[in-house]
XYZ file of C-alpha atoms in Angstrom:
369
model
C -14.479 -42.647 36.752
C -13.587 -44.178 33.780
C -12.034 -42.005 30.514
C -15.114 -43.169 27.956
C -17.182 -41.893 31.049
C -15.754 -38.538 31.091
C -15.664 -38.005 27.747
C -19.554 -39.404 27.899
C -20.154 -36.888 30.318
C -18.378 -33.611 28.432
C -20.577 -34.307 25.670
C -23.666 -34.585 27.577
C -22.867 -31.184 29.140
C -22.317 -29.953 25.847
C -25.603 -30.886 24.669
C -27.863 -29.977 28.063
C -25.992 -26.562 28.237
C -25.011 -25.700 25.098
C -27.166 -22.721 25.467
C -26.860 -21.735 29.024
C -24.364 -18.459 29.826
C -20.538 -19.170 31.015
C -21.685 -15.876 32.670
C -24.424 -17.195 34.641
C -24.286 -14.766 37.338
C -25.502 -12.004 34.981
C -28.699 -13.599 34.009
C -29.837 -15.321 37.258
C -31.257 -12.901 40.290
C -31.254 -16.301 42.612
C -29.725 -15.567 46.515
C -26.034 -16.434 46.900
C -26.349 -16.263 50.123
C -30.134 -18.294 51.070
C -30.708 -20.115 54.070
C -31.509 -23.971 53.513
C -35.133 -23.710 53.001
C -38.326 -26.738 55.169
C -37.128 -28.880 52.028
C -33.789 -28.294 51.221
C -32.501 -31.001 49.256
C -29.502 -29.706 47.806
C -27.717 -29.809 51.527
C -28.691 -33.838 51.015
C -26.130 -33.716 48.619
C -22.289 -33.900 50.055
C -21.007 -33.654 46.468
C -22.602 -29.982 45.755
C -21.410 -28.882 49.654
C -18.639 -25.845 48.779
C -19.729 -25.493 44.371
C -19.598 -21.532 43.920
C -22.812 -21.615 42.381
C -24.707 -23.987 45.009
C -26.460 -20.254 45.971
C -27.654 -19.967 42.012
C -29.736 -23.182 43.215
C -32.007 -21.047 45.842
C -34.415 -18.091 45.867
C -34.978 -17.010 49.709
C -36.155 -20.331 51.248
C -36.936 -21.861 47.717
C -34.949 -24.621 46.003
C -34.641 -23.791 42.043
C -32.613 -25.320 38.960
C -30.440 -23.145 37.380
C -32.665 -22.329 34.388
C -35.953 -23.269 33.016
C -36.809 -24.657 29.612
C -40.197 -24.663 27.837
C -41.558 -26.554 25.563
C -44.088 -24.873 23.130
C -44.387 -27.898 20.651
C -43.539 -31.036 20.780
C -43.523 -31.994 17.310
C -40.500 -32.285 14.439
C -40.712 -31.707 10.497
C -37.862 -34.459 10.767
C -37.534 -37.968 11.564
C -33.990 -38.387 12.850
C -32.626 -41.641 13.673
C -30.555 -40.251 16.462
C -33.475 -39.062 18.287
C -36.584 -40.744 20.295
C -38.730 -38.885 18.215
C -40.000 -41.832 16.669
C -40.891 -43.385 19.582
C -42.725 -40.191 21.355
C -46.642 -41.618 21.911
C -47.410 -38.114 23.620
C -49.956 -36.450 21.795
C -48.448 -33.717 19.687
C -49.594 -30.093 20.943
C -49.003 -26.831 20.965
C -48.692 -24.763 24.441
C -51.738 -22.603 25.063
C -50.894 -18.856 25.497
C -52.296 -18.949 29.403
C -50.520 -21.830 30.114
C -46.988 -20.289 28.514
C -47.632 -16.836 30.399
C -48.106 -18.871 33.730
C -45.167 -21.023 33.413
C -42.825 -18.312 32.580
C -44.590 -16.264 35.837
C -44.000 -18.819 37.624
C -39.971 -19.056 36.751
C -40.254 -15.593 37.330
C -40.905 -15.585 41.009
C -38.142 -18.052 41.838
C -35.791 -15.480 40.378
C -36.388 -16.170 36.560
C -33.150 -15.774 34.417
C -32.000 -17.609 31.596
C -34.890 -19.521 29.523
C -34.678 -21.928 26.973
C -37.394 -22.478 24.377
C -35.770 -25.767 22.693
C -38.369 -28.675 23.173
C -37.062 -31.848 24.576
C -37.943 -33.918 20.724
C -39.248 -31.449 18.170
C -38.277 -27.366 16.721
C -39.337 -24.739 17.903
C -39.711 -23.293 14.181
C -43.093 -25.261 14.308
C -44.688 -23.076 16.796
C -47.097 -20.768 15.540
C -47.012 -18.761 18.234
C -43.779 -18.266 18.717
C -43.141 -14.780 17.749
C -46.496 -14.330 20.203
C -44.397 -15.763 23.226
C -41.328 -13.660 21.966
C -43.187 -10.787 22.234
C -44.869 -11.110 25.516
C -41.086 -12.248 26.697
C -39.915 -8.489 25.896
C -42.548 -7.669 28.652
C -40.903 -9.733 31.417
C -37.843 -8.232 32.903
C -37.239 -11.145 34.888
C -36.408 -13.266 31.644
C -33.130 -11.874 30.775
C -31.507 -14.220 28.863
C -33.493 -16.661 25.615
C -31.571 -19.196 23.995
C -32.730 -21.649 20.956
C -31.603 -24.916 19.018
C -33.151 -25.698 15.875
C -32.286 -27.372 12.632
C -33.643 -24.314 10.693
C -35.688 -25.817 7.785
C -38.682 -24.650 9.096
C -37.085 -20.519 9.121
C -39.130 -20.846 5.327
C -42.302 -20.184 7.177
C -40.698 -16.660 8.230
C -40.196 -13.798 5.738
C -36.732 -11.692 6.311
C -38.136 -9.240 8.799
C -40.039 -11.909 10.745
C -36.757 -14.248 10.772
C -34.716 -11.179 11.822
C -37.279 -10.391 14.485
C -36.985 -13.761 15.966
C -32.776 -14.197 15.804
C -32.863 -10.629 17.323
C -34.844 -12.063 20.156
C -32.709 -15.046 20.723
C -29.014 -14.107 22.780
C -27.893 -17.497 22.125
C -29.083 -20.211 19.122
C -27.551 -23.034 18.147
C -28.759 -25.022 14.899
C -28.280 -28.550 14.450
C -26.576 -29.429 11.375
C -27.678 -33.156 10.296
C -25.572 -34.288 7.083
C -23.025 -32.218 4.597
C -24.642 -33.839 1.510
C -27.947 -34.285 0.923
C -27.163 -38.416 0.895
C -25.830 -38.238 4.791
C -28.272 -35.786 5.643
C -31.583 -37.767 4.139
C -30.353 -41.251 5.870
C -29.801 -38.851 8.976
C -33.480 -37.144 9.020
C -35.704 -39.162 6.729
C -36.532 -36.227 4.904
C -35.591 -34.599 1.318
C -35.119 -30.807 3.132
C -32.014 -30.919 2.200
C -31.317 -27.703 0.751
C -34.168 -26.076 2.995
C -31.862 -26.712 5.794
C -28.758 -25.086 4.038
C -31.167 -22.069 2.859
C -32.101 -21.653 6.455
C -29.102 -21.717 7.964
C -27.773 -19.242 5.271
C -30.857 -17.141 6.446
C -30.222 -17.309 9.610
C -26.016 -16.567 10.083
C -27.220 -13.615 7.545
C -30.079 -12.278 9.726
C -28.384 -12.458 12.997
C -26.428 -9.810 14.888
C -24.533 -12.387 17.000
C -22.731 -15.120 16.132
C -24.747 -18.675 15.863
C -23.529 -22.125 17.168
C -23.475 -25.032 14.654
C -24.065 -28.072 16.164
C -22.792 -31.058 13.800
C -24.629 -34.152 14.194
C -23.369 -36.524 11.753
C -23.153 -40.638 10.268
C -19.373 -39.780 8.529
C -16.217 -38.345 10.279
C -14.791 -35.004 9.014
C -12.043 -32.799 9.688
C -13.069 -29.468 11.096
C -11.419 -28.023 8.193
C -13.490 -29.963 5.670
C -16.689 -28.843 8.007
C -16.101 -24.838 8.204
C -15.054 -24.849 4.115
C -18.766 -26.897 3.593
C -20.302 -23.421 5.847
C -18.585 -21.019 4.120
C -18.480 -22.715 0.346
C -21.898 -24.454 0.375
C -23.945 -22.212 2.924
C -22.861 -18.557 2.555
C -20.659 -18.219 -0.360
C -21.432 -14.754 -0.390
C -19.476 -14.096 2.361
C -15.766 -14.350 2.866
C -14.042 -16.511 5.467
C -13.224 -13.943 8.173
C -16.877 -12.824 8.243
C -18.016 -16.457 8.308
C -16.082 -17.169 11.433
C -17.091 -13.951 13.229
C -21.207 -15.315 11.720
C -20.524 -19.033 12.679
C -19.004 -21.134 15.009
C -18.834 -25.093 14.958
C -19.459 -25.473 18.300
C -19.561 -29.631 18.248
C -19.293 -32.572 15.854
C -19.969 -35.813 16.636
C -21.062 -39.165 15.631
C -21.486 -40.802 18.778
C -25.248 -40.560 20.032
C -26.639 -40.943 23.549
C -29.211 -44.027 23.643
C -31.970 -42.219 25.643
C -31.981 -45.699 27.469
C -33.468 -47.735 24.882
C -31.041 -47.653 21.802
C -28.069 -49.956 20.764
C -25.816 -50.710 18.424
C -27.726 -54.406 18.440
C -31.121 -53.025 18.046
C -30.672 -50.135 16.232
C -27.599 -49.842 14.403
C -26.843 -46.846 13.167
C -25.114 -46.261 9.007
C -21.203 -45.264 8.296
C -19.015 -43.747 11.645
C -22.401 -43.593 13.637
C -22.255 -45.266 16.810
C -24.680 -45.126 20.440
C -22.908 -44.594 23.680
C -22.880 -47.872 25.388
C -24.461 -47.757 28.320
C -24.428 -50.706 31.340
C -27.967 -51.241 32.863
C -27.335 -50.969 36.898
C -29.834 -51.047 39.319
C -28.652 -48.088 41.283
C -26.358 -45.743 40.164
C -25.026 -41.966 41.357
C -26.649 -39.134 41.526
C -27.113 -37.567 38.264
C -25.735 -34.457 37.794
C -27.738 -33.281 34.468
C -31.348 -31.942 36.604
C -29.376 -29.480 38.176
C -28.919 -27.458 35.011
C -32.364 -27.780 34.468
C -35.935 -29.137 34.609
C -38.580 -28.873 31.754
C -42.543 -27.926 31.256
C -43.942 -29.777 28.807
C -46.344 -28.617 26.401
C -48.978 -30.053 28.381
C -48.111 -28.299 31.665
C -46.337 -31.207 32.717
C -42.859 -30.797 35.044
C -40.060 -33.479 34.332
C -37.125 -33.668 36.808
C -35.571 -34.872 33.555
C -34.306 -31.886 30.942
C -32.352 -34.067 28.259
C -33.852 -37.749 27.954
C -37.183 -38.106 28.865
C -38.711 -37.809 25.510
C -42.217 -40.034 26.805
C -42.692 -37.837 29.702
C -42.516 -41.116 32.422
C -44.787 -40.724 35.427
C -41.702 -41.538 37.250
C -39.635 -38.380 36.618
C -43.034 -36.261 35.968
C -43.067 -33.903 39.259
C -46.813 -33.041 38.103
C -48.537 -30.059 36.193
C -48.870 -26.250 36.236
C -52.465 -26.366 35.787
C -52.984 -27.729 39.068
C -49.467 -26.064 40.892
C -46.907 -23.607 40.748
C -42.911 -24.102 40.144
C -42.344 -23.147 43.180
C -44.708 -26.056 45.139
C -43.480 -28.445 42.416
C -39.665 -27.782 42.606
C -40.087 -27.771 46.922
C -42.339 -30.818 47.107
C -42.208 -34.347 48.354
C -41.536 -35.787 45.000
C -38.589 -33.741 43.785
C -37.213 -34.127 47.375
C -37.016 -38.203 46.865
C -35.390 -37.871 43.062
C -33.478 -35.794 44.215
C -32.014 -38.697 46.505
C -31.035 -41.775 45.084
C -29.107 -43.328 47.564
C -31.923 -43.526 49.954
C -34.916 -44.067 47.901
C -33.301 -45.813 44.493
C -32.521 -44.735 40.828
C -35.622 -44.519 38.864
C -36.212 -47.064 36.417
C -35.979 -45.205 33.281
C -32.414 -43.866 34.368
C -30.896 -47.250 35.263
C -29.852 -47.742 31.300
C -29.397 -44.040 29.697
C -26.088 -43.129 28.761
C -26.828 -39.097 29.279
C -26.228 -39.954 32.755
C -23.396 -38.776 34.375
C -22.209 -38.747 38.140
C -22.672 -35.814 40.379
C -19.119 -36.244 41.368
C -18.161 -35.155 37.615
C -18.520 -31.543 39.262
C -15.680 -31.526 41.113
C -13.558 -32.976 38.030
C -14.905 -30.177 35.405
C -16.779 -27.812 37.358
C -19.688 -25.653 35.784
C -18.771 -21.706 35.693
């Protein structure tokens, strides 16, 4: 595996589980110790055969990912040119409440655990119901960990004690940091919010009891020196260094983007430093190690093997919808079975050019813990 690859890969990783535990034992009530279930997959897989947390993977006979994200909306007050957002022809919902309380039932009885609410393309700050779903979540013992990323313009629509409220509710948010002047930030976004981001950030490192992850997603290159004094000169002045590093921590900055398989520097160049991961179409490649972490309900219902780049929701990595199954049938089924098995029944089309991908084998080089 080549260097670029692995360096490819660590950011990926960075990105898909950004919000997931280190300490995933203490959130996940999955069986160490299951039998292989009728459609055990993972035992298809030589490079997973010995991983320490191959058991987080199972509930009794029942094959699981490690955690479960939800998407309540799946629209974005910006326009980034990073992101596939643009190109999303999915209508643009909102989850129903039924639908939500099923899904996270559902996750529930294969062991539940940690739970993301960050949609695949959109913020979550543009769900109305959101405090809602929060405060059914406090119901559900099985969901013991929530974790977030935003880019925190939208934390305007929430008065202090509703922001606190929802930071509170949150173990683990990131925010997404787009531009450290408002010229770098408006080519990033397509938006004049600006200073609505910085205000919301401020709002939020103020308002929360635990300390947030920045997420720097930027067009120039800067020192990490010149990125912490723009935190603690530009976003909470009022605050002095130490408390801003026990408040804040910059958590990634980069300037190299993932194409989500249909972006290049020859079609869609990108301003400044910017650059997309170059990424060789192949007809079959490895196993890809990202839909372990994860899989994701859309806000339609909709169950995508795929928790980081499919953006469209292809029929090809679609596993089908909670209105009509559960998780469980979904996640054990026929269809998961084959994508979960490349060498024998190919790489799906719309993973054949995405640079998220990376090799299953990258486990045993930098193994999750």
């Amino acid at each position: 595996m080549s260097l670029e690859s692995l360096n490819n890969g660590a950011r990926t990783l960075e990105r898909v589980v950004g919000e997931f535990p280190s300490h995933s034992s203490g959130v996940m009530a999955t069986d160490a110790h299951a039998q292989h279930g009728k459609h055990q997959f993972w035992s298809d897989l030589p490079d997973l055969n010995g991983i320490q947390y191959t058991g987080l993977l199972t509930k009794g006979k029942m094959n699981r990912p490690l955690y479960l994200r939800i998407e309540t909306v799946n629209a974005c007050n910006n326009l980034c040119i990073i992101c596939a957002y643009r190109d999303q022809e999915r209508t643009k919902r909102t989850m129903d409440m039924d639908l939500f309380k099923k899904t996270v039932q559902d996750y529930v009885a294969l062991g539940g655990g940690f739970l993301s609410l960050t949609p695949l393309v959109g913020d979550v700050l543009l769900d109305r119901k959101l405090t809602e779903r929060l405060r059914y979540l406090e119901s559900v013992p099985g969901i013991r960990e929530l974790g977030v990323t935003t880019n925190a313009v939208l934390a305007s629509r929430f008065d202090d004690g509703e922001l606190q409220y929802l930071v509170n509710r949150f173990q683990r948010v990131s925010i997404s940091v787009y531009g450290l002047d408002s010229d770098e930030y408006e080519k990033m976004t397509q938006r004049r919010t600006y200073n609505e981001m910085v205000e919301g950030i401020r709002r939020i490192l103020v308002q929360s009891p635990r300390q947030i992850s920045l997420e720097f997603r930027l067009l120039k290159k800067r020192p990490e020196e010149d990125i912490f004094r723009w935190v603690a000169e530009e976003v909470v002045p009022e605050l002095s260094p130490e408390i801003v590093r026990q408040k804040a921590r910059i958590n990634s900055v980069i300037t190299d983007y993932a194409n989500w398989g249909i972006y290049g520097d020859q079609n869609t160049p990108l301003p400044h430093d910017a650059r997309w991961f170059a990424s060789e179409y192949r007809q079959q490649r490895p196993q890809c190690l990202i839909p372990i972490f994860a899989c994701i309900v859309f806000s339609n219902g909709n169950v995508s093997f795929c928790p980081c780049d499919n953006f469209d929701d292809d029929p090809e990595l679609r596993l089908g919808n909670l209105l009509e199954s559960s998780l469980a049938q979904l996640y054990n089924g026929p269809r998961v079975a084959e994508l979960w098995n490349w060498s024998r029944h190919g790489t799906p089309e719309f993973c054949r050019n995405c640079s998220f991908h990376i090799p299953i084998q990258y486990l045993w080089i930098m193994p999750f813990t």
